[in-house]
PDB file of C-alpha atoms in Angstrom:
ATOM      1  CA  MET C   1     -85.225 -30.115 158.841  1.00 59.00           C
ATOM      2  CA  ASP C   2     -85.170 -27.766 155.865  1.00 54.00           C
ATOM      3  CA  SER C   3     -87.097 -28.162 152.645  1.00 52.00           C
ATOM      4  CA  LYS C   4     -85.955 -26.812 149.299  1.00 50.00           C
ATOM      5  CA  ALA C   5     -87.589 -27.607 145.973  1.00 47.00           C
ATOM      6  CA  ASN C   6     -84.675 -26.999 143.577  1.00 45.00           C
ATOM      7  CA  PHE C   7     -82.960 -30.149 142.304  1.00 44.00           C
ATOM      8  CA  SER C   8     -80.903 -31.138 139.307  1.00 43.00           C
ATOM      9  CA  TRP C   9     -78.827 -34.325 139.316  1.00 44.00           C
ATOM     10  CA  ASN C  10     -78.376 -37.469 137.255  1.00 47.00           C
ATOM     11  CA  LEU C  11     -76.890 -40.790 138.291  1.00 47.00           C
ATOM     12  CA  SER C  12     -73.778 -41.116 136.142  1.00 50.00           C
ATOM     13  CA  ASP C  13     -72.962 -44.102 133.944  1.00 50.00           C
ATOM     14  CA  SER C  14     -69.968 -44.823 136.190  1.00 52.00           C
ATOM     15  CA  ASN C  15     -72.406 -46.214 138.772  1.00 55.00           C
ATOM     16  CA  LYS C  16     -73.889 -48.868 136.481  1.00 56.00           C
ATOM     17  CA  GLY C  17     -71.643 -51.589 137.953  1.00 55.00           C
ATOM     18  CA  LEU C  18     -72.672 -50.670 141.476  1.00 51.00           C
ATOM     19  CA  LYS C  19     -76.315 -50.589 140.467  1.00 52.00           C
ATOM     20  CA  GLU C  20     -76.022 -54.126 139.051  1.00 55.00           C
ATOM     21  CA  LYS C  21     -74.363 -55.370 142.270  1.00 49.00           C
ATOM     22  CA  LEU C  22     -77.127 -53.825 144.366  1.00 47.00           C
ATOM     23  CA  LYS C  23     -79.784 -55.417 142.200  1.00 48.00           C
ATOM     24  CA  THR C  24     -78.334 -58.860 142.879  1.00 44.00           C
ATOM     25  CA  LYS C  25     -77.579 -58.238 146.560  1.00 42.00           C
ATOM     26  CA  TYR C  26     -80.946 -56.810 147.591  1.00 40.00           C
ATOM     27  CA  VAL C  27     -84.274 -58.353 146.738  1.00 43.00           C
ATOM     28  CA  THR C  28     -86.519 -55.775 145.169  1.00 45.00           C
ATOM     29  CA  LEU C  29     -90.134 -56.249 146.089  1.00 46.00           C
ATOM     30  CA  PRO C  30     -92.665 -54.357 144.015  1.00 48.00           C
ATOM     31  CA  VAL C  31     -94.968 -51.975 145.794  1.00 50.00           C
ATOM     32  CA  LYS C  32     -98.355 -53.354 144.837  1.00 48.00           C
ATOM     33  CA  ASN C  33    -100.191 -50.077 145.413  1.00 51.00           C
ATOM     34  CA  ILE C  34     -98.381 -48.153 142.660  1.00 53.00           C
ATOM     35  CA  PRO C  35    -100.970 -47.810 139.922  1.00 54.00           C
ATOM     36  CA  PRO C  36     -99.758 -47.724 136.329  1.00 53.00           C
ATOM     37  CA  PRO C  37    -100.302 -44.384 134.615  1.00 50.00           C
ATOM     38  CA  THR C  38    -103.395 -44.327 132.435  1.00 50.00           C
ATOM     39  CA  LEU C  39    -103.045 -43.906 128.705  1.00 49.00           C
ATOM     40  CA  ASN C  40    -102.329 -40.294 127.679  1.00 51.00           C
ATOM     41  CA  SER C  41    -101.962 -39.103 131.269  1.00 50.00           C
ATOM     42  CA  PRO C  42     -98.781 -37.598 132.678  1.00 60.00           C
ATOM     43  CA  SER C  43     -96.815 -39.816 135.043  1.00 63.00           C
ATOM     44  CA  PRO C  44     -97.103 -38.886 138.732  1.00 71.00           C
ATOM     45  CA  TRP C  45     -93.415 -39.759 139.052  1.00 74.00           C
ATOM     46  CA  GLN C  46     -91.036 -36.916 138.129  1.00 83.00           C
ATOM     47  CA  TYR C  47     -88.066 -39.330 138.011  1.00 83.00           C
ATOM     48  CA  PRO C  48     -89.705 -42.639 136.991  1.00 84.00           C
ATOM     49  CA  GLU C  49     -86.284 -44.282 136.617  1.00 89.00           C
ATOM     50  CA  TYR C  50     -86.153 -44.327 140.434  1.00 91.00           C
ATOM     51  CA  LEU C  51     -89.521 -46.028 140.924  1.00 89.00           C
ATOM     52  CA  ASN C  52     -87.768 -49.179 142.206  1.00 91.00           C
ATOM     53  CA  PHE C  53     -86.198 -49.185 145.657  1.00 94.00           C
ATOM     54  CA  SER C  54     -82.904 -50.640 144.346  1.00 94.00           C
ATOM     55  CA  GLU C  55     -82.457 -47.716 141.937  1.00 94.00           C
ATOM     56  CA  ARG C  56     -83.024 -45.185 144.724  1.00 94.00           C
ATOM     57  CA  PHE C  57     -80.823 -47.070 147.191  1.00 96.00           C
ATOM     58  CA  ALA C  58     -77.973 -47.154 144.629  1.00 96.00           C
ATOM     59  CA  THR C  59     -77.801 -43.339 144.750  1.00 96.00           C
ATOM     60  CA  PHE C  60     -76.763 -43.564 148.426  1.00 96.00           C
ATOM     61  CA  HIS C  61     -73.578 -45.581 147.777  1.00 94.00           C
ATOM     62  CA  ASP C  62     -71.385 -42.571 148.616  1.00 91.00           C
ATOM     63  CA  TRP C  63     -73.527 -41.207 151.489  1.00 92.00           C
ATOM     64  CA  PRO C  64     -70.915 -39.979 154.010  1.00 90.00           C
ATOM     65  CA  LYS C  65     -70.743 -42.141 157.144  1.00 87.00           C
ATOM     66  CA  TYR C  66     -70.499 -39.107 159.416  1.00 89.00           C
ATOM     67  CA  LEU C  67     -73.961 -37.835 158.416  1.00 88.00           C
ATOM     68  CA  ARG C  68     -76.717 -38.093 161.004  1.00 84.00           C
ATOM     69  CA  GLY C  69     -80.329 -38.868 160.387  1.00 88.00           C
ATOM     70  CA  PRO C  70     -82.359 -41.790 159.073  1.00 93.00           C
ATOM     71  CA  ALA C  71     -80.697 -44.893 157.640  1.00 94.00           C
ATOM     72  CA  LYS C  72     -80.000 -44.879 153.898  1.00 94.00           C
ATOM     73  CA  LYS C  73     -82.472 -47.738 153.409  1.00 94.00           C
ATOM     74  CA  ASP C  74     -85.206 -45.774 155.163  1.00 94.00           C
ATOM     75  CA  LEU C  75     -84.540 -42.699 153.032  1.00 96.00           C
ATOM     76  CA  ALA C  76     -84.697 -44.778 149.833  1.00 95.00           C
ATOM     77  CA  ARG C  77     -87.853 -46.588 150.996  1.00 94.00           C
ATOM     78  CA  ALA C  78     -89.470 -43.225 151.724  1.00 94.00           C
ATOM     79  CA  GLY C  79     -88.908 -42.284 148.053  1.00 95.00           C
ATOM     80  CA  PHE C  80     -85.707 -40.261 148.307  1.00 96.00           C
ATOM     81  CA  ILE C  81     -82.616 -40.239 146.097  1.00 95.00           C
ATOM     82  CA  TYR C  82     -79.284 -38.835 147.264  1.00 96.00           C
ATOM     83  CA  THR C  83     -78.115 -35.600 145.605  1.00 94.00           C
ATOM     84  CA  ARG C  84     -74.429 -35.997 146.593  1.00 93.00           C
ATOM     85  CA  ILE C  85     -74.589 -32.608 148.343  1.00 93.00           C
ATOM     86  CA  GLY C  86     -74.245 -32.859 152.122  1.00 92.00           C
ATOM     87  CA  ASP C  87     -77.286 -34.713 153.452  1.00 94.00           C
ATOM     88  CA  LYS C  88     -79.648 -33.364 150.765  1.00 95.00           C
ATOM     89  CA  VAL C  89     -82.141 -35.868 149.367  1.00 96.00           C
ATOM     90  CA  THR C  90     -84.899 -35.424 146.784  1.00 95.00           C
ATOM     91  CA  CYS C  91     -88.120 -37.344 146.234  1.00 94.00           C
ATOM     92  CA  PHE C  92     -88.295 -39.181 142.912  1.00 94.00           C
ATOM     93  CA  SER C  93     -92.017 -38.421 142.683  1.00 92.00           C
ATOM     94  CA  CYS C  94     -92.583 -34.825 143.812  1.00 92.00           C
ATOM     95  CA  VAL C  95     -88.941 -33.549 143.622  1.00 92.00           C
ATOM     96  CA  MET C  96     -89.212 -32.030 147.099  1.00 93.00           C
ATOM     97  CA  THR C  97     -85.733 -31.713 148.626  1.00 95.00           C
ATOM     98  CA  LEU C  98     -84.879 -32.096 152.314  1.00 95.00           C
ATOM     99  CA  LYS C  99     -81.633 -31.502 154.174  1.00 95.00           C
ATOM    100  CA  ASN C 100     -80.251 -30.972 157.700  1.00 95.00           C
ATOM    101  CA  TRP C 101     -81.451 -34.334 158.995  1.00 95.00           C
ATOM    102  CA  GLU C 102     -81.422 -34.972 162.744  1.00 93.00           C
ATOM    103  CA  PRO C 103     -80.874 -38.385 164.383  1.00 89.00           C
ATOM    104  CA  GLN C 104     -84.504 -38.591 165.557  1.00 92.00           C
ATOM    105  CA  ASP C 105     -85.999 -37.699 162.138  1.00 94.00           C
ATOM    106  CA  ASP C 106     -88.201 -40.271 160.441  1.00 93.00           C
ATOM    107  CA  ALA C 107     -87.898 -40.261 156.636  1.00 94.00           C
ATOM    108  CA  TYR C 108     -91.561 -41.128 156.052  1.00 91.00           C
ATOM    109  CA  ASN C 109     -92.901 -38.551 158.503  1.00 91.00           C
ATOM    110  CA  GLU C 110     -90.680 -35.772 157.159  1.00 93.00           C
ATOM    111  CA  HIS C 111     -91.660 -36.617 153.591  1.00 92.00           C
ATOM    112  CA  ILE C 112     -95.408 -36.365 154.224  1.00 90.00           C
ATOM    113  CA  ARG C 113     -94.926 -33.390 156.561  1.00 90.00           C
ATOM    114  CA  TRP C 114     -93.180 -31.266 153.909  1.00 92.00           C
ATOM    115  CA  SER C 115     -94.983 -32.632 150.842  1.00 89.00           C
ATOM    116  CA  LYS C 116     -98.569 -33.487 151.747  1.00 87.00           C
ATOM    117  CA  HIS C 117     -99.601 -33.863 148.097  1.00 87.00           C
ATOM    118  CA  CYS C 118     -96.774 -36.166 146.953  1.00 90.00           C
ATOM    119  CA  PRO C 119     -98.384 -39.248 145.344  1.00 88.00           C
ATOM    120  CA  TYR C 120     -95.660 -41.581 146.626  1.00 89.00           C
ATOM    121  CA  ALA C 121     -95.540 -40.159 150.168  1.00 88.00           C
ATOM    122  CA  LYS C 122     -99.330 -40.362 150.419  1.00 86.00           C
ATOM    123  CA  MET C 123     -99.235 -43.960 149.222  1.00 85.00           C
ATOM    124  CA  VAL C 124     -96.540 -45.214 151.626  1.00 82.00           C
ATOM    125  CA  THR C 125     -97.789 -43.274 154.666  1.00 76.00           C
ATOM    126  CA  ASP C 126    -101.515 -43.492 153.964  1.00 74.00           C
ATOM    127  CA  GLY C 127    -101.340 -39.682 154.026  1.00 62.00           C
ATOM    128  CA  LYS C 128    -100.825 -39.544 157.792  1.00 69.00           C
ATOM    129  CA  LEU C 129     -97.970 -38.671 160.110  1.00 67.00           C
ATOM    130  CA  ALA C 130     -97.015 -41.466 162.511  1.00 64.00           C
ATOM    131  CA  ARG C 131     -97.344 -40.632 166.158  1.00 50.00           C
ATOM    132  CA  GLY C 132     -94.043 -40.759 167.956  1.00 49.00           C
TER     133      GLY C 132
END
């Protein structure tokens, strides 16, 4: 697993139809622990447009089938969006980028392992690596 912090990518308007289909196909449950930003404070989310699971999952629509590693749903649930470059994914909150996934990799564990201070990773993992 490699970590790289450089990332620049936007979901194009051509994916709006797919995003709408995914919204109706998958039930989006809010994560109750996500606190709203306080007035006049910067958002802890670097890409707040991907706060919802369905928005992150929509970025994986063209994830190549031959790629190994965690399931697309697990990557999206762990806070990642797909960069459309190999198997490179980036966290919507801390913008940490990971690539070179292995079949045994766990998206949550890798996220907290490489980005211990990510607000989203700390929230969904309780700040701890799972024992495997």
